[in-house]
């Protein structure tokens, strides 16, 4: 099996307006690899939601994307406050985002549900007070 | 119908027309960005009143055919430049979202 292609991004926690740089970049990278527009759409939206979450809640983090022959894996890692109730966080409409974020059009409580919606597999590892790692997978076959 | 053809409608003006030949396939209306990303389909015309930088990212990632800013909302020069760089079609409608959707409904169906 050939080695996966690896893309690494630092997500800046202070700059809300530049959030999405990693997803826009990965979109271009995946297009260059000749993947279908639907796959690209799913990966880049899932990643954007993750990026936005890291900016809103965790002061930034890192995003790693690995492209294997059979699937794409996205790993988002932050050192934020963690998620105390994952079931609640996964509910559409539940959000702890502050009002300033809502006025930008975010904080609809759709971030994590969208990440699940657009990926074939999603795993959340979180420790309150230490951080969160989310691993998502989009199948290519 | 293409974005270019849509511009024949009254009340619509082009703010940034980078891919006028893009086909419009349906319409989605919404201002909550994650909701739009979760529900809008590729090729939709997206009607919104939001006009910040994140709208451009969402339009690009959700792969909508164009953004239509309702209620006469426009983009700043800086954002228009960003829309151009990203190749996103942005239109402005002088009408509210509902009236704008009605205009599109008559043309798309």
mmCIF file of C-alpha atoms in Angstrom:
data_model
loop_
_atom_site.group_PDB
_atom_site.id
_atom_site.type_symbol
_atom_site.label_atom_id
_atom_site.label_comp_id
_atom_site.label_asym_id
_atom_site.label_seq_id
_atom_site.Cartn_x
_atom_site.Cartn_y
_atom_site.Cartn_z
ATOM 1 C CA UNK A 1 0.000 0.000 0.000
ATOM 2 C CA UNK A 2 1.328 3.421 -0.939
ATOM 3 C CA UNK A 3 1.986 6.079 1.680
ATOM 4 C CA UNK A 4 -0.853 8.538 2.315
ATOM 5 C CA UNK A 5 -0.598 12.156 1.190
ATOM 6 C CA UNK A 6 -0.421 14.337 4.295
ATOM 7 C CA UNK A 7 -1.574 17.917 4.724
ATOM 8 C CA UNK A 8 -1.017 19.803 7.974
ATOM 9 C CA UNK A 9 -2.566 23.105 9.045
ATOM 10 C CA UNK A 10 -2.272 25.331 12.093
ATOM 11 C CA UNK A 11 -5.640 26.910 12.868
ATOM 12 C CA UNK A 12 -5.157 30.407 14.273
ATOM 13 C CA UNK A 13 -7.380 30.893 17.286
ATOM 14 C CA UNK A 14 -7.289 34.675 17.346
ATOM 15 C CA UNK A 15 -8.266 35.482 13.838
ATOM 16 C CA UNK A 16 -11.901 34.691 13.286
ATOM 17 C CA UNK A 17 -12.120 36.257 9.851
ATOM 18 C CA UNK A 18 -9.360 34.069 8.475
ATOM 19 C CA UNK A 19 -10.963 30.895 9.845
ATOM 20 C CA UNK A 20 -11.546 28.614 6.924
ATOM 21 C CA UNK A 21 -8.089 29.006 5.405
ATOM 22 C CA UNK A 22 -7.301 25.352 5.993
ATOM 23 C CA UNK A 23 -10.571 24.142 4.460
ATOM 24 C CA UNK A 24 -10.239 26.388 1.428
ATOM 25 C CA UNK A 25 -6.664 25.185 0.945
ATOM 26 C CA UNK A 26 -7.603 21.530 1.308
ATOM 27 C CA UNK A 27 -10.395 22.039 -1.191
ATOM 28 C CA UNK A 28 -7.851 23.202 -3.762
ATOM 29 C CA UNK A 29 -5.451 20.393 -2.894
ATOM 30 C CA UNK A 30 -8.133 17.728 -3.263
ATOM 31 C CA UNK A 31 -9.318 19.193 -6.534
ATOM 32 C CA UNK A 32 -5.761 18.922 -7.811
ATOM 33 C CA UNK A 33 -5.833 15.225 -6.911
ATOM 34 C CA UNK A 34 -8.841 14.810 -9.203
ATOM 35 C CA UNK A 35 -11.340 13.751 -6.521
ATOM 36 C CA UNK A 36 -15.069 14.137 -7.220
ATOM 37 C CA UNK A 37 -16.699 17.446 -6.367
ATOM 38 C CA UNK A 38 -19.064 15.729 -3.909
ATOM 39 C CA UNK A 39 -16.181 14.186 -1.950
ATOM 40 C CA UNK A 40 -14.369 17.530 -1.934
ATOM 41 C CA UNK A 41 -17.535 19.263 -0.756
ATOM 42 C CA UNK A 42 -18.035 16.815 2.108
ATOM 43 C CA UNK A 43 -14.422 16.911 3.295
ATOM 44 C CA UNK A 44 -14.081 20.678 3.087
ATOM 45 C CA UNK A 45 -17.389 21.424 4.851
ATOM 46 C CA UNK A 46 -16.627 18.955 7.660
ATOM 47 C CA UNK A 47 -13.220 20.507 8.059
ATOM 48 C CA UNK A 48 -14.546 24.077 7.987
ATOM 49 C CA UNK A 49 -17.021 23.291 10.752
ATOM 50 C CA UNK A 50 -14.172 21.808 12.769
ATOM 51 C CA UNK A 51 -12.001 24.845 12.161
ATOM 52 C CA UNK A 52 -14.773 27.211 13.208
ATOM 53 C CA UNK A 53 -15.351 25.157 16.358
ATOM 54 C CA UNK A 54 -11.673 25.326 17.265
ATOM 55 C CA UNK A 55 -11.643 29.106 16.771
ATOM 56 C CA UNK A 56 -14.865 29.682 18.742
ATOM 57 C CA UNK A 57 -14.261 27.312 21.611
ATOM 58 C CA UNK A 58 -10.629 26.289 21.841
ATOM 59 C CA UNK A 59 -8.392 29.190 20.820
ATOM 60 C CA UNK A 60 -7.299 27.342 17.687
ATOM 61 C CA UNK A 61 -5.641 23.997 17.128
ATOM 62 C CA UNK A 62 -4.201 21.837 14.397
ATOM 63 C CA UNK A 63 -5.779 20.001 11.479
ATOM 64 C CA UNK A 64 -4.224 17.019 9.743
ATOM 65 C CA UNK A 65 -5.624 15.515 6.586
ATOM 66 C CA UNK A 66 -4.354 12.218 5.241
ATOM 67 C CA UNK A 67 -5.432 10.971 1.848
ATOM 68 C CA UNK A 68 -5.299 7.197 1.596
ATOM 69 C CA UNK A 69 -6.307 5.167 -1.427
ATOM 70 C CA UNK A 70 -9.587 4.116 0.121
ATOM 71 C CA UNK A 71 -10.470 7.006 2.406
ATOM 72 C CA UNK A 72 -9.600 10.498 3.604
ATOM 73 C CA UNK A 73 -8.922 10.975 7.297
ATOM 74 C CA UNK A 74 -9.267 14.360 8.991
ATOM 75 C CA UNK A 75 -7.898 14.780 12.513
ATOM 76 C CA UNK A 76 -8.617 17.991 14.413
ATOM 77 C CA UNK A 77 -6.783 18.503 17.697
ATOM 78 C CA UNK A 78 -7.123 21.308 20.195
ATOM 79 C CA UNK A 79 -6.136 22.150 23.747
ATOM 80 C CA UNK A 80 -9.459 23.789 24.510
ATOM 81 C CA UNK A 81 -11.871 23.247 27.396
ATOM 82 C CA UNK A 82 -13.149 19.876 26.150
ATOM 83 C CA UNK A 83 -16.777 18.851 25.665
ATOM 84 C CA UNK A 84 -18.546 17.970 28.898
ATOM 85 C CA UNK A 85 -21.639 16.426 27.320
ATOM 86 C CA UNK A 86 -21.084 14.958 23.861
ATOM 87 C CA UNK A 87 -24.701 13.809 23.389
ATOM 88 C CA UNK A 88 -25.902 17.338 23.979
ATOM 89 C CA UNK A 89 -23.222 18.818 21.707
ATOM 90 C CA UNK A 90 -24.280 16.458 18.922
ATOM 91 C CA UNK A 91 -27.887 17.684 19.011
ATOM 92 C CA UNK A 92 -28.839 19.974 16.163
ATOM 93 C CA UNK A 93 -29.501 23.441 17.563
ATOM 94 C CA UNK A 94 -27.538 23.067 20.798
ATOM 95 C CA UNK A 95 -24.790 25.661 21.059
ATOM 96 C CA UNK A 96 -22.654 27.321 23.701
ATOM 97 C CA UNK A 97 -21.284 29.939 21.291
ATOM 98 C CA UNK A 98 -21.349 33.535 22.566
ATOM 99 C CA UNK A 99 -23.595 36.212 21.025
ATOM 100 C CA UNK A 100 -20.719 37.890 19.171
ATOM 101 C CA UNK A 101 -20.207 34.657 17.245
ATOM 102 C CA UNK A 102 -23.912 34.322 16.526
ATOM 103 C CA UNK A 103 -24.003 37.766 14.973
ATOM 104 C CA UNK A 104 -21.489 36.479 12.406
ATOM 105 C CA UNK A 105 -23.933 33.758 11.392
ATOM 106 C CA UNK A 106 -22.372 30.944 13.426
ATOM 107 C CA UNK A 107 -23.444 29.327 16.666
ATOM 108 C CA UNK A 108 -26.495 27.634 15.154
ATOM 109 C CA UNK A 109 -25.633 24.401 16.901
ATOM 110 C CA UNK A 110 -25.026 22.643 13.607
ATOM 111 C CA UNK A 111 -21.248 22.296 13.596
ATOM 112 C CA UNK A 112 -20.759 18.825 15.050
ATOM 113 C CA UNK A 113 -23.994 17.473 13.461
ATOM 114 C CA UNK A 114 -22.749 18.699 10.075
ATOM 115 C CA UNK A 115 -19.380 17.057 10.604
ATOM 116 C CA UNK A 116 -21.161 13.784 11.272
ATOM 117 C CA UNK A 117 -23.568 14.304 8.382
ATOM 118 C CA UNK A 118 -20.818 14.767 5.819
ATOM 119 C CA UNK A 119 -18.453 12.036 6.938
ATOM 120 C CA UNK A 120 -18.746 8.250 7.008
ATOM 121 C CA UNK A 121 -17.256 7.927 10.451
ATOM 122 C CA UNK A 122 -16.599 10.354 13.282
ATOM 123 C CA UNK A 123 -14.932 9.794 16.621
ATOM 124 C CA UNK A 124 -14.688 12.351 19.426
ATOM 125 C CA UNK A 125 -12.076 12.005 22.149
ATOM 126 C CA UNK A 126 -12.354 14.737 24.732
ATOM 127 C CA UNK A 127 -11.152 15.457 28.248
ATOM 128 C CA UNK A 128 -12.657 18.405 30.075
ATOM 129 C CA UNK A 129 -9.924 20.915 30.836
ATOM 130 C CA UNK A 130 -7.435 19.279 28.464
ATOM 131 C CA UNK A 131 -8.782 19.324 24.940
ATOM 132 C CA UNK A 132 -10.517 17.511 22.144
ATOM 133 C CA UNK A 133 -9.470 15.361 19.213
ATOM 134 C CA UNK A 134 -11.960 14.642 16.480
ATOM 135 C CA UNK A 135 -11.190 12.015 13.858
ATOM 136 C CA UNK A 136 -13.359 11.883 10.760
ATOM 137 C CA UNK A 137 -13.261 9.599 7.774
ATOM 138 C CA UNK A 138 -14.695 9.984 4.295
ATOM 139 C CA UNK A 139 -14.652 6.828 2.189
ATOM 140 C CA UNK A 140 -13.425 7.076 -1.377
ATOM 141 C CA UNK A 141 -14.633 3.673 -2.520
ATOM 142 C CA UNK B 1 -30.802 28.670 -16.234
ATOM 143 C CA UNK B 2 -27.371 30.220 -15.806
ATOM 144 C CA UNK B 3 -26.395 32.947 -13.362
ATOM 145 C CA UNK B 4 -25.862 35.237 -16.323
ATOM 146 C CA UNK B 5 -29.413 34.606 -17.551
ATOM 147 C CA UNK B 6 -30.773 35.166 -14.056
ATOM 148 C CA UNK B 7 -29.417 38.699 -14.197
ATOM 149 C CA UNK B 8 -32.011 39.544 -16.851
ATOM 150 C CA UNK B 9 -34.546 39.625 -14.026
ATOM 151 C CA UNK B 10 -35.498 43.021 -12.665
ATOM 152 C CA UNK B 11 -34.222 43.930 -9.189
ATOM 153 C CA UNK B 12 -31.061 41.826 -9.515
ATOM 154 C CA UNK B 13 -27.611 43.265 -10.122
ATOM 155 C CA UNK B 14 -24.218 41.596 -10.335
ATOM 156 C CA UNK B 15 -21.662 42.539 -7.693
ATOM 157 C CA UNK B 16 -19.156 39.903 -8.771
ATOM 158 C CA UNK B 17 -19.720 37.708 -11.816
ATOM 159 C CA UNK B 18 -16.809 35.324 -12.117
ATOM 160 C CA UNK B 19 -18.564 32.309 -13.589
ATOM 161 C CA UNK B 20 -21.701 33.574 -15.324
ATOM 162 C CA UNK B 21 -22.243 30.330 -17.207
ATOM 163 C CA UNK B 22 -22.718 28.348 -13.976
ATOM 164 C CA UNK B 23 -26.089 26.557 -14.019
ATOM 165 C CA UNK B 24 -28.497 27.307 -11.176
ATOM 166 C CA UNK B 25 -30.025 24.211 -9.677
ATOM 167 C CA UNK B 26 -32.604 25.148 -7.039
ATOM 168 C CA UNK B 27 -32.626 27.788 -4.332
ATOM 169 C CA UNK B 28 -31.717 27.835 -0.651
ATOM 170 C CA UNK B 29 -32.518 30.660 1.769
ATOM 171 C CA UNK B 30 -30.739 31.058 5.113
ATOM 172 C CA UNK B 31 -28.536 33.249 7.268
ATOM 173 C CA UNK B 32 -27.172 30.724 9.753
ATOM 174 C CA UNK B 33 -24.019 29.571 8.051
ATOM 175 C CA UNK B 34 -23.810 26.053 9.428
ATOM 176 C CA UNK B 35 -27.434 25.525 8.581
ATOM 177 C CA UNK B 36 -26.659 26.552 5.016
ATOM 178 C CA UNK B 37 -23.666 24.212 4.880
ATOM 179 C CA UNK B 38 -25.770 21.364 6.170
ATOM 180 C CA UNK B 39 -28.772 21.888 3.938
ATOM 181 C CA UNK B 40 -27.900 23.795 0.751
ATOM 182 C CA UNK B 41 -27.202 21.648 -2.281
ATOM 183 C CA UNK B 42 -24.377 22.071 -4.742
ATOM 184 C CA UNK B 43 -25.568 24.397 -7.529
ATOM 185 C CA UNK B 44 -28.230 26.155 -5.446
ATOM 186 C CA UNK B 45 -28.657 29.913 -5.624
ATOM 187 C CA UNK B 46 -28.207 30.990 -1.987
ATOM 188 C CA UNK B 47 -30.302 33.925 -0.782
ATOM 189 C CA UNK B 48 -29.058 35.579 2.405
ATOM 190 C CA UNK B 49 -28.730 38.923 4.150
ATOM 191 C CA UNK B 50 -25.361 38.055 5.705
ATOM 192 C CA UNK B 51 -22.433 39.862 4.150
ATOM 193 C CA UNK B 52 -19.275 39.029 6.106
ATOM 194 C CA UNK B 53 -16.138 37.211 4.955
ATOM 195 C CA UNK B 54 -17.462 33.866 6.203
ATOM 196 C CA UNK B 55 -20.287 34.012 3.663
ATOM 197 C CA UNK B 56 -17.679 33.728 0.918
ATOM 198 C CA UNK B 57 -16.047 30.719 2.552
ATOM 199 C CA UNK B 58 -19.411 28.999 2.958
ATOM 200 C CA UNK B 59 -20.418 29.786 -0.632
ATOM 201 C CA UNK B 60 -17.183 28.295 -1.865
ATOM 202 C CA UNK B 61 -17.247 25.189 0.335
ATOM 203 C CA UNK B 62 -20.956 24.455 -0.189
ATOM 204 C CA UNK B 63 -20.379 24.947 -3.919
ATOM 205 C CA UNK B 64 -23.460 27.115 -4.507
ATOM 206 C CA UNK B 65 -23.903 28.594 -7.991
ATOM 207 C CA UNK B 66 -24.286 32.135 -6.654
ATOM 208 C CA UNK B 67 -24.937 34.175 -3.531
ATOM 209 C CA UNK B 68 -27.869 36.574 -3.771
ATOM 210 C CA UNK B 69 -27.784 39.290 -1.114
ATOM 211 C CA UNK B 70 -31.370 40.284 -0.384
ATOM 212 C CA UNK B 71 -32.752 43.629 0.845
ATOM 213 C CA UNK B 72 -30.206 45.569 -1.203
ATOM 214 C CA UNK B 73 -27.305 44.315 0.928
ATOM 215 C CA UNK B 74 -23.923 44.717 -0.744
ATOM 216 C CA UNK B 75 -20.323 43.672 -0.073
ATOM 217 C CA UNK B 76 -17.445 45.910 0.923
ATOM 218 C CA UNK B 77 -14.705 46.524 -1.674
ATOM 219 C CA UNK B 78 -12.428 44.250 0.296
ATOM 220 C CA UNK B 79 -14.929 41.391 0.217
ATOM 221 C CA UNK B 80 -15.664 41.936 -3.459
ATOM 222 C CA UNK B 81 -11.978 41.477 -4.145
ATOM 223 C CA UNK B 82 -12.025 38.283 -2.067
ATOM 224 C CA UNK B 83 -15.111 37.034 -3.956
ATOM 225 C CA UNK B 84 -13.315 37.635 -7.222
ATOM 226 C CA UNK B 85 -10.236 35.760 -6.041
ATOM 227 C CA UNK B 86 -12.376 32.823 -4.931
ATOM 228 C CA UNK B 87 -14.379 32.864 -8.191
ATOM 229 C CA UNK B 88 -17.729 33.314 -6.444
ATOM 230 C CA UNK B 89 -20.758 34.832 -8.177
ATOM 231 C CA UNK B 90 -22.366 37.455 -5.924
ATOM 232 C CA UNK B 91 -25.600 39.221 -6.835
ATOM 233 C CA UNK B 92 -27.620 41.810 -5.000
ATOM 234 C CA UNK B 93 -31.408 41.979 -4.928
ATOM 235 C CA UNK B 94 -33.301 45.114 -3.989
ATOM 236 C CA UNK B 95 -36.161 42.912 -2.709
ATOM 237 C CA UNK B 96 -36.494 40.903 0.529
ATOM 238 C CA UNK B 97 -35.613 37.189 0.500
ATOM 239 C CA UNK B 98 -39.195 36.034 -0.081
ATOM 240 C CA UNK B 99 -39.767 38.362 -3.035
ATOM 241 C CA UNK B 100 -36.396 37.415 -4.458
ATOM 242 C CA UNK B 101 -37.249 33.721 -4.177
ATOM 243 C CA UNK B 102 -40.546 34.381 -5.942
ATOM 244 C CA UNK B 103 -38.679 36.018 -8.798
ATOM 245 C CA UNK B 104 -36.415 32.986 -9.098
ATOM 246 C CA UNK B 105 -39.277 30.537 -8.798
ATOM 247 C CA UNK B 106 -40.966 32.040 -11.824
ATOM 248 C CA UNK B 107 -37.800 31.740 -13.864
ATOM 249 C CA UNK B 108 -36.447 28.388 -12.726
ATOM 250 C CA UNK B 109 -39.646 26.375 -13.003
#
